[in-house]
Amino acid sequence: MSRPDLAILVATSGHSGVDTLFRNLAAEIHGRGHALQVLRVDGHGPAWESVLPAHLIVRLGAAHVDTSLLPLVRYLRRERPRALLTDKDRVNRMAVIARRLAGVDTRLVIRIGTTFSRNLEGRRRLHRLGQHLSARHLYPRADVIVVPSRGAAADLVATASIPASKVKALPSPVITARVLAQAREMPAHPWLRDKTRPVFLGAGELCARKDFATLIRAFAALRRRREARLIILGEGRRRGELEALVRELGVADDVDLPGFTANPYGFMANADVFVLSSRWEGLGNVLVEALALGMRCVATDCPSGPREVLEDGRYGALVPVGDVDALARSMAAALDEHHDTGQAAAATRRYGVAAATDGYLQVLGLAPAGGP
């Protein structure tokens, strides 16, 4: 086999935003005719089989990222891909070391999908110190460090003392034809099929970072003044706490947490207002999707991403993180405001898979297939 243009190594849970992003990116790059291989760590996602032929998937023969260093070194020496793209801190660190040990000229692009300083908060001291030192001393050895927003780029440069010239903010390949097609499917949820009052929508992992507790409290405050309903899609360890909060606030009849759904886009196309209540993000892919599908949007002005996606509030209200009253007021106002769905959707064109892939190919040093 000839030398691959690109190898991708990502080790994920199998159902995260990173999974979707890299499946979109890999499918687009393969569709353009580039020689691509994706490297798999056993027991980790993404589920590449849904978007790529099986022969492009290479098992490293390691059960964990921590034991995949030597298999990656052997792969790099054997295949010598022109470029290697990785994501997640452990994978990034291992890729930097593996390229050095392999002694190859492979161009290395690593990615961090969140706001670095905020992601370190709450971690154990030794873990936080180790991740900070590795970012400071190993990450600059990569050719490019990709982040999903300008805010995340500035944070990484400041927090890890990485040269700004090494860090590149690139729009993520979020919007695909599949997203638009699935948006036309009506969900089975009765609040959307037989809508008798407006419906707010939240979506994401039920975790502290998404701060759905603030969203539920804001909804309860709004619900005291007008009829409405709230659906929060997703699953996670905070489910029990959130369900208890819903009962405590007396809004159990108007709040539903139906769990994970393979098609959130039908919900987006039929609900009235999307709310992002996060404490921090790298970009906020779900906010991009909601805006692209024409939803009214309200978001916390968290680091990083929502202010860029909503263009300083032009396409949706921005409220302080954790401010229940401000969020409730903005949610109520969003129901009554005039909303130009076409203009809002146009604001997300840079997150379309074709446009975003162009940016990735540029930093990878790969001209589009058939190009100059």
XYZ file of C-alpha atoms in Angstrom:
372
model
C 0.000 0.000 0.000
C 1.269 3.501 -0.791
C 2.060 5.930 1.986
C -1.179 7.160 3.652
C -1.944 10.849 3.423
C -3.401 10.890 6.912
C -3.743 8.744 10.013
C -6.290 9.676 12.695
C -6.028 8.486 16.289
C -8.850 9.268 18.703
C -9.851 7.238 21.756
C -13.284 8.233 23.056
C -16.261 6.945 25.018
C -18.093 6.201 21.786
C -20.967 8.687 22.191
C -19.386 12.113 22.642
C -19.261 15.211 20.496
C -15.680 14.287 19.591
C -16.976 11.034 18.073
C -19.379 12.910 15.824
C -16.808 15.524 14.844
C -14.167 12.999 13.810
C -16.619 10.742 11.980
C -17.751 13.768 9.989
C -14.167 14.808 9.280
C -12.937 11.316 8.354
C -15.860 10.647 6.021
C -15.349 13.972 4.225
C -11.590 13.511 3.852
C -12.047 9.951 2.553
C -14.783 11.130 0.196
C -12.382 13.644 -1.327
C -10.016 10.865 -2.329
C -7.293 11.163 0.282
C -5.555 7.968 1.442
C -6.784 7.686 5.012
C -6.310 5.269 7.896
C -7.918 5.458 11.335
C -6.147 3.844 14.260
C -8.203 2.061 16.879
C -7.492 1.410 20.539
C -9.479 -1.661 21.596
C -12.678 -0.887 23.477
C -12.718 2.793 22.535
C -14.727 4.818 20.022
C -15.529 6.289 17.626
C -17.587 3.717 15.724
C -15.784 4.238 12.430
C -17.570 1.361 10.672
C -20.636 3.522 10.099
C -18.737 5.969 7.873
C -15.617 4.204 6.528
C -14.761 0.925 4.766
C -13.431 -1.700 7.177
C -10.020 -1.919 5.498
C -9.242 1.665 6.498
C -9.551 0.836 10.209
C -6.246 -0.279 11.753
C -6.227 -1.930 15.175
C -3.153 -0.925 17.118
C -3.463 -4.024 19.293
C -3.572 -2.074 22.552
C -6.348 -2.159 25.146
C -5.675 1.323 26.498
C -4.099 4.584 25.392
C -1.421 4.137 28.050
C -0.251 0.884 26.434
C -0.440 2.050 22.831
C 2.873 3.928 22.641
C 4.993 1.141 21.153
C 2.242 -0.051 18.770
C 1.953 3.527 17.502
C 5.728 3.797 17.076
C 5.699 0.568 15.027
C 2.787 1.844 12.928
C 4.524 5.156 12.188
C 7.743 3.419 11.151
C 5.874 0.947 8.953
C 3.322 3.220 7.228
C 4.993 6.662 7.524
C 1.763 8.659 7.020
C 2.246 12.171 5.717
C 0.194 13.532 8.631
C -1.165 12.306 11.960
C -4.193 13.927 13.649
C -5.021 13.189 17.285
C -7.420 14.400 19.986
C -7.621 14.198 23.808
C -4.759 14.922 26.172
C -3.448 11.376 26.740
C -3.540 10.587 23.050
C -1.862 13.881 22.186
C 0.989 13.325 24.636
C 1.520 9.780 23.442
C 1.534 10.898 19.785
C 4.216 13.524 20.427
C 6.461 10.941 22.102
C 5.729 8.247 19.488
C 6.684 10.473 16.577
C 9.953 11.354 18.288
C 10.761 7.685 18.943
C 9.740 6.616 15.430
C 12.023 9.190 13.835
C 9.610 9.883 10.957
C 8.792 13.096 9.096
C 5.032 12.734 9.693
C 3.379 16.096 10.282
C 1.665 16.013 13.702
C -1.499 17.982 14.433
C -3.031 17.557 17.890
C -6.399 18.870 19.043
C -7.910 20.017 22.326
C -11.685 20.356 22.174
C -12.299 22.290 25.380
C -11.122 25.350 27.298
C -7.875 24.108 28.817
C -7.804 26.034 32.109
C -11.427 25.269 32.971
C -10.982 21.616 32.117
C -8.203 21.401 34.720
C -10.390 22.812 37.493
C -11.724 20.209 39.875
C -9.116 17.614 38.952
C -6.800 16.159 41.539
C -3.667 18.210 42.154
C -1.193 15.702 40.705
C -3.385 15.108 37.636
C -3.742 18.834 37.120
C 0.002 19.395 37.469
C 0.856 16.521 35.119
C -1.538 17.694 32.428
C -0.309 21.272 32.713
C 3.350 20.278 32.442
C 2.719 17.951 29.506
C 0.851 20.675 27.644
C 3.603 23.172 28.321
C 6.527 20.939 27.386
C 5.137 18.321 24.963
C 2.435 20.130 22.999
C 4.823 22.655 21.401
C 6.652 19.698 19.807
C 3.605 19.117 17.591
C 3.449 21.056 14.323
C 0.023 22.572 15.069
C -2.354 22.531 18.056
C -5.968 22.868 16.929
C -8.728 24.226 19.183
C -12.375 24.881 18.248
C -12.656 28.583 19.136
C -10.637 31.764 19.492
C -11.410 31.857 23.204
C -10.023 28.354 23.685
C -6.909 29.364 21.740
C -6.244 32.417 23.906
C -6.806 30.373 27.051
C -4.353 27.646 25.988
C -1.652 30.157 25.094
C -2.044 31.963 28.426
C -2.459 28.922 30.675
C 0.183 26.598 29.240
C 2.623 29.261 27.959
C 2.462 27.802 24.452
C 3.591 30.047 21.569
C 0.565 31.574 19.865
C 2.063 30.653 16.496
C 1.551 26.977 17.350
C -2.172 27.278 18.143
C -4.861 27.439 15.473
C -8.592 27.964 16.065
C -10.597 26.044 13.470
C -14.379 25.723 13.047
C -15.502 22.173 13.771
C -17.220 20.084 11.061
C -20.603 19.996 12.773
C -23.283 20.499 10.114
C -23.780 17.702 7.593
C -26.464 16.596 5.167
C -27.371 13.903 7.709
C -28.114 16.534 10.366
C -30.421 18.382 7.987
C -32.150 15.155 6.910
C -32.710 13.935 10.471
C -34.164 17.314 11.400
C -37.092 16.509 9.116
C -38.030 13.482 11.245
C -40.730 14.256 13.803
C -39.857 12.849 17.246
C -42.349 10.615 19.008
C -42.392 12.918 22.035
C -46.007 13.957 22.754
C -45.042 17.510 23.763
C -43.810 18.097 20.220
C -46.316 16.015 18.276
C -49.276 17.717 19.943
C -47.822 21.011 21.065
C -50.127 22.950 23.363
C -47.507 25.241 24.871
C -43.962 26.375 23.968
C -41.118 23.922 24.527
C -37.564 24.769 25.628
C -34.812 22.311 24.773
C -31.462 21.502 26.364
C -29.093 18.714 25.309
C -25.840 17.220 26.516
C -24.273 14.986 29.117
C -25.974 15.264 32.496
C -22.815 16.485 34.219
C -21.625 19.443 36.259
C -20.101 21.201 33.246
C -23.453 21.475 31.455
C -25.101 22.958 34.599
C -28.611 21.793 33.805
C -29.517 22.587 37.422
C -29.363 26.291 36.579
C -31.505 25.670 33.486
C -34.125 23.816 35.544
C -34.208 26.585 38.168
C -34.546 29.233 35.451
C -37.346 27.272 33.834
C -39.160 26.951 37.164
C -38.954 30.732 37.624
C -40.317 31.297 34.115
C -43.021 28.659 34.612
C -44.474 30.634 37.503
C -45.310 33.413 35.043
C -46.314 31.551 31.879
C -47.060 28.092 30.554
C -44.160 26.254 28.968
C -42.329 22.929 28.988
C -38.690 21.846 29.107
C -37.017 18.796 27.542
C -33.394 17.963 28.356
C -31.833 15.292 26.128
C -28.863 13.289 27.370
C -27.629 10.905 30.004
C -25.080 11.129 32.806
C -24.197 10.779 36.449
C -26.215 13.846 37.553
C -29.565 12.385 36.464
C -30.695 11.550 40.010
C -29.818 15.012 41.318
C -31.612 16.737 38.433
C -34.746 14.619 38.806
C -34.811 15.404 42.534
C -34.464 19.122 41.768
C -37.359 18.960 39.299
C -39.591 17.433 42.011
C -38.389 19.909 44.641
C -39.266 22.878 42.422
C -42.715 21.485 41.635
C -42.278 21.357 37.844
C -42.288 17.587 37.311
C -45.317 17.793 35.019
C -43.520 20.188 32.681
C -39.909 18.922 32.644
C -38.825 15.726 30.915
C -35.403 14.059 30.822
C -35.973 11.318 28.239
C -32.306 10.266 28.056
C -30.009 9.846 25.085
C -31.481 9.995 21.590
C -29.747 9.121 18.337
C -31.602 11.961 16.623
C -31.682 15.185 18.642
C -32.178 17.176 15.444
C -35.854 16.362 15.137
C -36.292 17.807 18.620
C -34.395 20.938 17.585
C -36.541 21.429 14.506
C -39.779 21.216 16.504
C -39.002 22.826 19.869
C -39.165 26.605 20.291
C -36.005 27.753 22.099
C -32.673 26.014 22.634
C -30.838 26.789 25.869
C -27.143 26.154 26.544
C -26.471 26.548 30.281
C -22.846 25.342 30.389
C -20.198 26.507 32.833
C -17.580 26.057 30.127
C -17.208 24.642 26.614
C -14.624 24.447 23.876
C -17.157 25.585 21.297
C -20.625 24.233 22.030
C -21.365 21.961 19.052
C -24.971 21.499 20.089
C -25.470 25.280 20.037
C -24.136 25.372 16.464
C -26.554 22.598 15.476
C -29.540 24.327 17.053
C -28.712 27.637 15.368
C -28.188 25.929 12.013
C -31.644 24.386 12.292
C -33.219 27.798 12.811
C -33.846 27.664 16.556
C -34.052 30.673 18.815
C -31.069 30.293 21.147
C -30.069 31.444 24.617
C -26.627 30.613 26.020
C -24.384 31.327 28.945
C -21.447 33.539 28.075
C -19.082 30.809 29.201
C -15.510 30.154 28.140
C -15.358 29.411 25.309
C -17.449 29.387 22.145
C -21.014 30.670 22.665
C -20.060 34.326 22.191
C -18.335 33.420 18.907
C -21.158 31.174 17.687
C -23.840 33.770 18.494
C -21.626 36.621 17.245
C -21.653 38.694 20.446
C -25.381 38.176 20.955
C -26.516 38.971 17.424
C -28.071 35.538 16.952
C -29.094 34.770 20.514
C -28.954 36.111 24.038
C -25.837 35.668 26.186
C -26.232 35.556 29.964
C -23.761 35.266 32.860
C -22.842 31.731 33.912
C -24.996 30.423 36.755
C -27.358 33.452 36.798
C -30.816 31.915 37.208
C -32.774 35.170 36.982
C -30.956 36.414 33.875
C -31.405 33.067 32.170
C -35.121 32.991 32.982
C -35.615 36.516 31.621
C -33.746 35.739 28.396
C -35.669 32.492 27.898
C -38.969 34.345 28.230
C -37.819 37.107 25.901
C -36.709 34.580 23.290
C -40.259 33.248 23.026
C -41.541 36.682 22.055
C -38.768 37.982 19.803
C -38.811 38.096 16.011
C -36.413 35.475 14.707
C -34.964 35.313 11.193
C -34.248 31.590 10.842
C -32.466 31.984 7.511
C -30.067 34.611 8.793
C -29.274 32.552 11.891
C -28.622 29.417 9.864
C -26.346 31.355 7.503
C -24.189 32.310 10.493
C -23.231 28.655 10.926
C -21.956 28.034 7.381
C -18.348 27.983 8.556
C -19.256 24.928 10.638
C -20.463 23.001 7.593
C -18.451 19.843 7.032
C -16.985 20.929 3.684
C -15.837 24.380 4.837
C -14.449 23.086 8.148
C -12.605 20.212 6.469
C -10.837 22.694 4.196
C -9.340 24.279 7.297
C -8.184 20.955 8.712
C -6.587 19.899 5.426
C -4.669 23.161 5.338
C -3.099 22.729 8.793
C -2.409 19.055 8.029
C -0.408 20.103 4.995
C -2.707 18.222 2.640
C -3.987 20.039 -0.433
C -7.551 19.023 -1.353
C -7.550 15.987 -3.647
C -7.307 17.152 -7.231
C -6.136 20.595 -6.120
C -2.792 22.317 -6.675
